[in-house]
Tab-separated table of C-alpha atoms and ligand atoms in Angstrom:
chain	number	residue	atom	x	y	z
A	1	MET	CA	-29.093	-19.261	-6.241
A	2	VAL	CA	-25.923	-17.320	-5.317
A	3	THR	CA	-23.924	-19.711	-7.545
A	4	GLU	CA	-26.253	-19.045	-10.501
A	5	GLU	CA	-25.846	-15.312	-10.053
A	6	ILE	CA	-22.069	-15.705	-9.742
A	7	ASN	CA	-22.056	-17.646	-13.019
A	8	ARG	CA	-24.017	-14.858	-14.738
A	9	TYR	CA	-21.547	-12.215	-13.529
A	10	LYS	CA	-18.613	-14.443	-14.456
A	11	GLU	CA	-19.828	-14.270	-18.057
A	12	SER	CA	-20.539	-10.558	-18.139
A	13	GLU	CA	-17.295	-9.642	-16.333
A	14	ASP	CA	-15.177	-12.209	-18.231
A	15	ALA	CA	-13.979	-13.544	-14.881
A	16	LEU	CA	-11.991	-16.524	-13.654
A	17	ILE	CA	-12.423	-17.622	-10.024
A	18	LEU	CA	-9.384	-19.039	-8.196
A	19	ALA	CA	-9.552	-20.464	-4.666
A	20	HIS	CA	-6.962	-21.689	-2.174
A	21	TYR	CA	-7.520	-25.016	-0.362
A	22	TYR	CA	-8.000	-23.116	2.935
A	23	VAL	CA	-11.199	-21.268	1.960
A	24	SER	CA	-14.585	-22.715	2.922
A	25	ASP	CA	-16.026	-25.762	1.123
A	26	GLU	CA	-18.762	-23.644	-0.511
A	27	VAL	CA	-16.214	-21.257	-2.015
A	28	GLN	CA	-13.961	-24.088	-3.253
A	29	ALA	CA	-17.035	-25.665	-4.861
A	30	LEU	CA	-17.796	-22.600	-6.979
A	31	ALA	CA	-14.218	-21.871	-8.116
A	32	ASP	CA	-12.825	-22.614	-11.589
A	33	TYR	CA	-9.465	-23.668	-10.122
A	34	VAL	CA	-8.596	-24.723	-6.566
A	35	GLY	CA	-5.020	-25.307	-5.487
A	36	ASP	CA	-1.982	-24.464	-3.413
A	37	SER	CA	-0.194	-21.120	-3.643
A	38	TYR	CA	2.210	-22.238	-6.378
A	39	TYR	CA	-0.422	-23.774	-8.636
A	40	LEU	CA	-2.685	-20.743	-8.291
A	41	ALA	CA	0.181	-18.324	-9.045
A	42	LYS	CA	0.893	-20.246	-12.268
A	43	ILE	CA	-2.787	-20.235	-13.285
A	44	ALA	CA	-3.078	-16.504	-12.515
A	45	ALA	CA	0.039	-15.696	-14.537
A	46	LYS	CA	-1.451	-17.353	-17.646
A	47	ALA	CA	-5.083	-16.280	-17.216
A	48	GLN	CA	-6.408	-14.535	-20.296
A	49	LYS	CA	-9.427	-13.014	-18.604
A	50	ARG	CA	-10.416	-9.427	-17.972
A	51	THR	CA	-11.017	-10.239	-14.306
A	52	VAL	CA	-9.461	-12.693	-11.851
A	53	VAL	CA	-11.366	-13.193	-8.568
A	54	PHE	CA	-8.864	-14.491	-6.027
A	55	CYS	CA	-10.473	-16.329	-3.113
A	56	GLY	CA	-7.529	-16.167	-0.758
A	57	VAL	CA	-5.622	-13.695	1.383
A	58	ARG	CA	-4.125	-10.422	0.134
A	59	PHE	CA	-0.613	-11.639	-0.771
A	60	MET	CA	-2.151	-14.180	-3.179
A	61	GLY	CA	-4.134	-11.490	-4.990
A	62	GLU	CA	-1.054	-9.255	-5.100
A	63	SER	CA	1.048	-12.012	-6.680
A	64	ALA	CA	-1.690	-12.628	-9.268
A	65	LYS	CA	-1.788	-8.918	-10.136
A	66	ILE	CA	2.009	-8.644	-10.347
A	67	LEU	CA	2.256	-11.706	-12.619
A	68	ASN	CA	-0.724	-10.677	-14.739
A	69	PRO	CA	-0.897	-6.869	-14.775
A	70	ALA	CA	-3.350	-6.830	-17.711
A	71	SER	CA	-6.129	-8.447	-15.652
A	72	ARG	CA	-8.147	-6.762	-12.948
A	73	VAL	CA	-7.691	-8.812	-9.735
A	74	LEU	CA	-10.512	-8.705	-7.180
A	75	LEU	CA	-10.337	-9.932	-3.572
A	76	PRO	CA	-13.786	-10.886	-2.174
A	77	ALA	CA	-12.490	-10.127	1.344
A	78	ALA	CA	-9.999	-7.324	0.803
A	79	GLU	CA	-9.287	-7.062	4.543
A	80	ALA	CA	-8.206	-10.739	4.771
A	81	ASP	CA	-4.470	-10.526	5.221
A	82	CYS	CA	-1.881	-13.095	6.306
A	83	PRO	CA	-0.176	-11.862	9.500
A	84	MET	CA	3.062	-13.598	8.514
A	85	ALA	CA	3.229	-11.574	5.282
A	86	HIS	CA	4.618	-8.623	7.268
A	87	MET	CA	7.065	-10.421	9.571
A	88	ALA	CA	10.262	-9.109	7.996
A	89	ASP	CA	11.458	-5.602	7.287
A	90	ALA	CA	13.431	-3.569	4.800
A	91	ALA	CA	16.027	-2.460	7.386
A	92	GLN	CA	16.959	-6.053	8.248
A	93	ILE	CA	17.317	-6.967	4.573
A	94	ALA	CA	19.471	-3.890	3.898
A	95	GLU	CA	21.673	-4.558	6.955
A	96	LEU	CA	22.325	-8.157	5.907
A	97	ARG	CA	22.948	-7.257	2.277
A	98	ALA	CA	25.567	-4.765	3.444
A	99	ARG	CA	27.228	-7.205	5.872
A	100	VAL	CA	27.044	-10.634	4.200
A	101	ARG	CA	28.690	-11.403	0.873
A	102	ASP	CA	27.235	-13.796	-1.645
A	103	LEU	CA	23.735	-13.469	-0.162
A	104	ALA	CA	20.421	-14.378	-1.802
A	105	VAL	CA	17.230	-12.991	-0.263
A	106	VAL	CA	14.652	-15.765	-0.615
A	107	CYS	CA	11.100	-14.631	-0.005
A	108	TYR	CA	8.239	-17.002	0.768
A	109	VAL	CA	5.223	-15.908	-1.323
A	110	ASN	CA	3.351	-15.413	1.962
A	111	SER	CA	4.719	-11.859	2.033
A	112	GLY	CA	3.664	-8.339	1.103
A	113	ALA	CA	4.599	-6.979	-2.342
A	114	SER	CA	7.060	-4.502	-0.812
A	115	LEU	CA	9.058	-7.388	0.740
A	116	LYS	CA	9.043	-9.308	-2.542
A	117	ALA	CA	10.344	-6.156	-4.235
A	118	LEU	CA	13.466	-6.320	-2.029
A	119	SER	CA	14.110	-10.011	-2.725
A	120	ASP	CA	16.075	-12.071	-5.246
A	121	VAL	CA	13.677	-14.960	-5.646
A	122	CYS	CA	10.281	-16.061	-4.325
A	123	VAL	CA	9.385	-19.595	-3.238
A	124	THR	CA	6.317	-21.456	-2.022
A	125	SER	CA	6.217	-24.430	0.309
A	126	SER	CA	6.026	-26.791	-2.678
A	127	ASN	CA	9.141	-25.539	-4.499
A	128	ALA	CA	11.354	-23.953	-1.794
A	129	VAL	CA	13.803	-26.867	-1.439
A	130	LYS	CA	14.236	-27.180	-5.214
A	131	ILE	CA	14.725	-23.438	-5.744
A	132	VAL	CA	17.081	-22.807	-2.803
A	133	SER	CA	19.175	-25.858	-3.848
A	134	SER	CA	19.540	-24.393	-7.321
A	135	LEU	CA	20.839	-20.996	-6.149
A	136	PRO	CA	24.584	-20.409	-6.551
A	137	ASN	CA	24.747	-18.287	-3.364
A	138	ARG	CA	26.322	-19.669	-0.197
A	139	ASN	CA	24.292	-17.432	2.124
A	140	ILE	CA	20.510	-17.339	2.256
A	141	LEU	CA	18.294	-14.830	4.041
A	142	PHE	CA	14.974	-16.663	4.192
A	143	ILE	CA	11.989	-14.362	4.903
A	144	PRO	CA	9.471	-14.237	6.511
A	145	ASP	CA	8.741	-17.837	7.678
A	146	GLU	CA	11.488	-19.230	9.907
A	147	ASN	CA	9.688	-22.598	10.099
A	148	LEU	CA	9.547	-23.192	6.352
A	149	GLY	CA	13.086	-21.769	6.292
A	150	SER	CA	14.392	-24.327	8.800
A	151	PHE	CA	12.606	-27.103	6.865
A	152	VAL	CA	14.513	-26.023	3.734
A	153	GLN	CA	17.770	-25.604	5.659
A	154	ALA	CA	17.613	-29.214	6.867
A	155	GLN	CA	17.436	-30.401	3.251
A	156	VAL	CA	19.946	-28.054	1.657
A	157	PRO	CA	23.346	-28.676	3.267
A	158	GLY	CA	26.322	-26.444	2.597
A	159	LYS	CA	24.560	-23.085	2.828
A	160	ASN	CA	24.321	-20.613	5.732
A	161	PHE	CA	20.813	-19.510	6.604
A	162	TYR	CA	19.622	-16.272	8.193
A	163	PHE	CA	16.004	-15.744	9.246
A	164	SER	CA	13.670	-12.868	10.022
A	165	GLY	CA	11.793	-14.836	12.704
A	166	GLY	CA	8.348	-14.808	11.076
A	167	TYR	CA	5.790	-17.558	11.579
A	168	CYS	CA	2.237	-18.545	10.685
A	169	PRO	CA	0.124	-18.119	13.841
A	170	VAL	CA	-2.162	-20.977	12.750
A	171	HIS	CA	0.520	-23.612	12.114
A	172	ALA	CA	2.969	-22.454	14.794
A	173	ALA	CA	0.223	-22.856	17.420
A	174	LEU	CA	0.294	-26.627	16.931
A	175	ARG	CA	2.216	-28.216	19.823
A	176	VAL	CA	4.009	-31.536	20.273
A	177	ALA	CA	1.365	-32.521	22.858
A	178	ASP	CA	-1.470	-31.891	20.329
A	179	VAL	CA	0.060	-34.265	17.782
A	180	GLN	CA	0.859	-36.866	20.439
A	181	ALA	CA	-2.735	-36.746	21.723
A	182	ALA	CA	-4.111	-37.062	18.179
A	183	ARG	CA	-1.824	-40.057	17.555
A	184	ARG	CA	-3.027	-41.711	20.750
A	185	ALA	CA	-6.663	-41.151	19.711
A	186	HIS	CA	-6.080	-42.507	16.172
A	187	PRO	CA	-3.071	-44.853	16.257
A	188	GLU	CA	-3.980	-46.234	12.827
A	189	ALA	CA	-3.538	-42.824	11.154
A	190	ALA	CA	-0.494	-41.378	9.365
A	191	VAL	CA	0.487	-37.789	10.189
A	192	LEU	CA	0.514	-35.349	7.252
A	193	MET	CA	1.924	-31.904	8.042
A	194	HIS	CA	2.613	-28.498	6.501
A	195	PRO	CA	6.202	-27.164	6.803
A	196	GLU	CA	4.881	-23.986	8.462
A	197	CYS	CA	4.683	-26.057	11.674
A	198	VAL	CA	7.626	-25.652	14.078
A	199	ALA	CA	10.606	-28.020	13.759
A	200	GLU	CA	9.974	-30.072	16.931
A	201	VAL	CA	6.380	-30.708	15.799
A	202	ARG	CA	7.491	-31.524	12.248
A	203	ALA	CA	9.728	-34.218	13.733
A	204	LEU	CA	6.531	-36.131	14.640
A	205	ALA	CA	5.178	-36.189	11.068
A	206	ASP	CA	5.176	-39.096	8.641
A	207	TYR	CA	5.062	-36.694	5.697
A	208	VAL	CA	5.723	-32.936	5.414
A	209	GLY	CA	4.650	-30.960	2.336
A	210	SER	CA	2.597	-28.125	0.880
A	211	THR	CA	-1.189	-28.416	0.799
A	212	ALA	CA	-1.135	-29.885	-2.727
A	213	GLN	CA	1.660	-32.297	-1.757
A	214	ILE	CA	-0.292	-33.392	1.347
A	215	ILE	CA	-3.292	-34.183	-0.856
A	216	GLU	CA	-1.127	-36.127	-3.331
A	217	ALA	CA	0.553	-38.033	-0.462
A	218	ALA	CA	-2.823	-39.093	0.978
A	219	GLN	CA	-4.058	-40.143	-2.459
A	220	SER	CA	-1.044	-42.286	-3.270
A	221	SER	CA	-0.662	-43.782	0.238
A	222	SER	CA	-1.732	-47.331	1.078
A	223	MET	CA	-2.826	-46.027	4.523
A	224	GLN	CA	-6.531	-45.491	5.132
A	225	ALA	CA	-6.564	-42.837	7.884
A	226	PHE	CA	-4.689	-39.543	8.296
A	227	LEU	CA	-4.138	-36.835	10.882
A	228	VAL	CA	-4.095	-33.609	8.900
A	229	CYS	CA	-1.794	-30.978	10.408
A	230	THR	CA	-2.615	-27.979	8.285
A	231	GLU	CA	-5.589	-25.655	7.922
A	232	PRO	CA	-8.700	-27.913	7.786
A	233	GLY	CA	-9.963	-26.373	4.513
A	234	VAL	CA	-7.854	-29.044	2.746
A	235	LEU	CA	-10.226	-31.730	4.026
A	236	TYR	CA	-12.732	-30.765	1.326
A	237	GLU	CA	-10.335	-31.764	-1.468
A	238	LEU	CA	-8.915	-34.724	0.515
A	239	ARG	CA	-12.413	-36.217	0.945
A	240	ARG	CA	-13.334	-35.472	-2.668
A	241	ARG	CA	-10.215	-37.217	-4.015
A	242	CYS	CA	-10.035	-40.042	-1.456
A	243	PRO	CA	-13.678	-40.967	-0.727
A	244	GLY	CA	-12.826	-44.241	1.063
A	245	LYS	CA	-10.233	-42.752	3.433
A	246	THR	CA	-10.658	-41.039	6.804
A	247	PHE	CA	-9.198	-37.641	7.680
A	248	TYR	CA	-8.949	-36.036	11.125
A	249	PRO	CA	-8.168	-32.305	11.327
A	250	VAL	CA	-5.585	-31.445	13.978
A	251	THR	CA	-4.839	-27.771	13.246
A	252	SER	CA	-7.172	-24.803	13.895
A	253	VAL	CA	-8.686	-22.614	11.162
A	254	CYS	CA	-7.167	-19.563	9.490
A	255	ALA	CA	-9.690	-16.833	10.307
A	256	ASP	CA	-8.503	-14.679	7.408
A	257	MET	CA	-9.126	-17.393	4.820
A	258	LYS	CA	-12.609	-17.946	6.225
A	259	GLN	CA	-13.626	-14.309	5.550
A	260	ILE	CA	-14.364	-15.294	1.970
A	261	THR	CA	-17.961	-16.425	1.398
A	262	PRO	CA	-20.030	-17.082	-1.755
A	263	ALA	CA	-22.013	-13.890	-1.022
A	264	ARG	CA	-18.788	-11.859	-0.965
A	265	VAL	CA	-17.584	-13.474	-4.206
A	266	LEU	CA	-20.842	-12.344	-5.807
A	267	ALA	CA	-20.620	-8.861	-4.275
A	268	CYS	CA	-17.088	-8.230	-5.563
A	269	LEU	CA	-18.076	-9.374	-9.066
A	270	LYS	CA	-21.207	-7.174	-9.016
A	271	GLU	CA	-19.533	-4.086	-7.589
A	272	GLY	CA	-15.980	-4.491	-8.865
A	273	SER	CA	-14.889	-4.090	-5.242
A	274	GLY	CA	-11.689	-5.305	-3.567
A	275	GLU	CA	-9.491	-4.543	-6.567
A	276	VAL	CA	-5.764	-5.099	-5.960
A	277	LEU	CA	-3.932	-1.857	-6.737
A	278	LEU	CA	-0.177	-1.636	-6.264
A	279	PRO	CA	2.298	1.205	-6.823
A	280	ALA	CA	3.805	0.610	-10.279
A	281	ALA	CA	7.406	0.710	-9.012
A	282	VAL	CA	6.710	-1.912	-6.309
A	283	ALA	CA	4.893	-4.201	-8.758
A	284	GLU	CA	7.724	-3.839	-11.274
A	285	ARG	CA	10.416	-4.752	-8.723
A	286	ALA	CA	8.372	-7.604	-7.216
A	287	ARG	CA	7.741	-9.197	-10.640
A	288	ARG	CA	11.365	-10.293	-11.092
A	289	PRO	CA	11.573	-12.631	-8.029
A	290	LEU	CA	8.120	-14.033	-8.787
A	291	GLU	CA	9.006	-14.752	-12.418
A	292	ARG	CA	12.307	-16.252	-11.312
A	293	MET	CA	10.322	-18.596	-9.051
A	294	LEU	CA	8.185	-19.706	-12.014
A	295	ALA	CA	11.324	-20.282	-14.099
A	296	LEU	CA	13.204	-22.241	-11.387
A	297	GLY	CA	10.218	-23.994	-9.820
A	298	GLY	CA	9.120	-25.919	-12.890
B	1	13P	P1	0.558	-23.702	0.307
B	1	13P	O1	-0.709	-23.478	-0.428
B	1	13P	O2	1.713	-23.312	-0.535
B	1	13P	O3	0.684	-25.053	0.860
B	1	13P	O4	0.593	-22.623	1.494
B	1	13P	C1	-0.098	-22.666	2.635
B	1	13P	C2	-0.439	-21.346	3.172
B	1	13P	O5	-0.264	-21.080	4.329
B	1	13P	C3	-1.059	-20.390	2.345
B	1	13P	O6	-1.432	-19.344	3.129
B	2	SF4	FE1	-1.118	-16.888	6.657
B	2	SF4	FE2	-1.059	-19.041	8.170
B	2	SF4	FE3	-3.404	-18.164	7.248
B	2	SF4	FE4	-1.619	-19.288	5.571
B	2	SF4	S1	-2.690	-20.290	7.265
B	2	SF4	S2	-2.770	-17.398	5.244
B	2	SF4	S3	0.312	-18.569	6.473
B	2	SF4	S4	-2.039	-17.082	8.691
């Protein structure tokens, strides 16, 4: 019923619905495209629709708007924000730029538009190693996620890294003891993990990657059971793509991502509510690092 109404408004509003793997199963089921942050940013950049409904947290909608200023971008849950998106500040960036020569400010897309505007290049968890490796700079200020940053650092030798100390409260809450207990309960399972987990927990993983990479790893693996150490929304796509395999969630939910419901998707389409509006100067400055990510990320 709600889905039928959504489809009617999709037509009349010329809308495309994008959803991140962390939103609820019902919302993923009604979306036109479901994916990780990088995939969705690429789809949003190319969308030739009057309206893009972004079922995700605020920074995702902001990136879509910055990359595709001609479309109206609506957030079904406009208050759903990623706490990590604000865990860096302009003063720290300015201080380091003044003090450290040959510095690139690398900004994880999980960040507010005003932080992107102060950065040289954006990355997501699926392209960060590739993009940071390709930069000519010897010094890297990686904001805001220190955990993804240390994951990249371990794979890109020869560069100095500085961090702003940000973290994802959902992934950083996962402890060594949680993974060890899950392994004891399911010794036959491989451990798949997101790089937003802390380094000592990542050391226990069999595979570390973005949400899309975790799904691809499970699909191509000869293993039959997996402990999934990222937000459990990914289990919907994992079970859809790997019907014969077993998945055990280990990480807790992201409350912000779960604010989005089919009823709120319908309401934002009906009312035109939750529109992403950014100051023109911020959007203009933030576009460059996002477009550089698309160019370098492949
Ligand atoms: P990816 O979709 O890039 O794996 O990012 C995970 C995330 O935390 C998004 O909020
Ligand atoms: Fe932010 Fe973590 Fe939620 Fe992703 S899972 S949106 S990084 S709080």
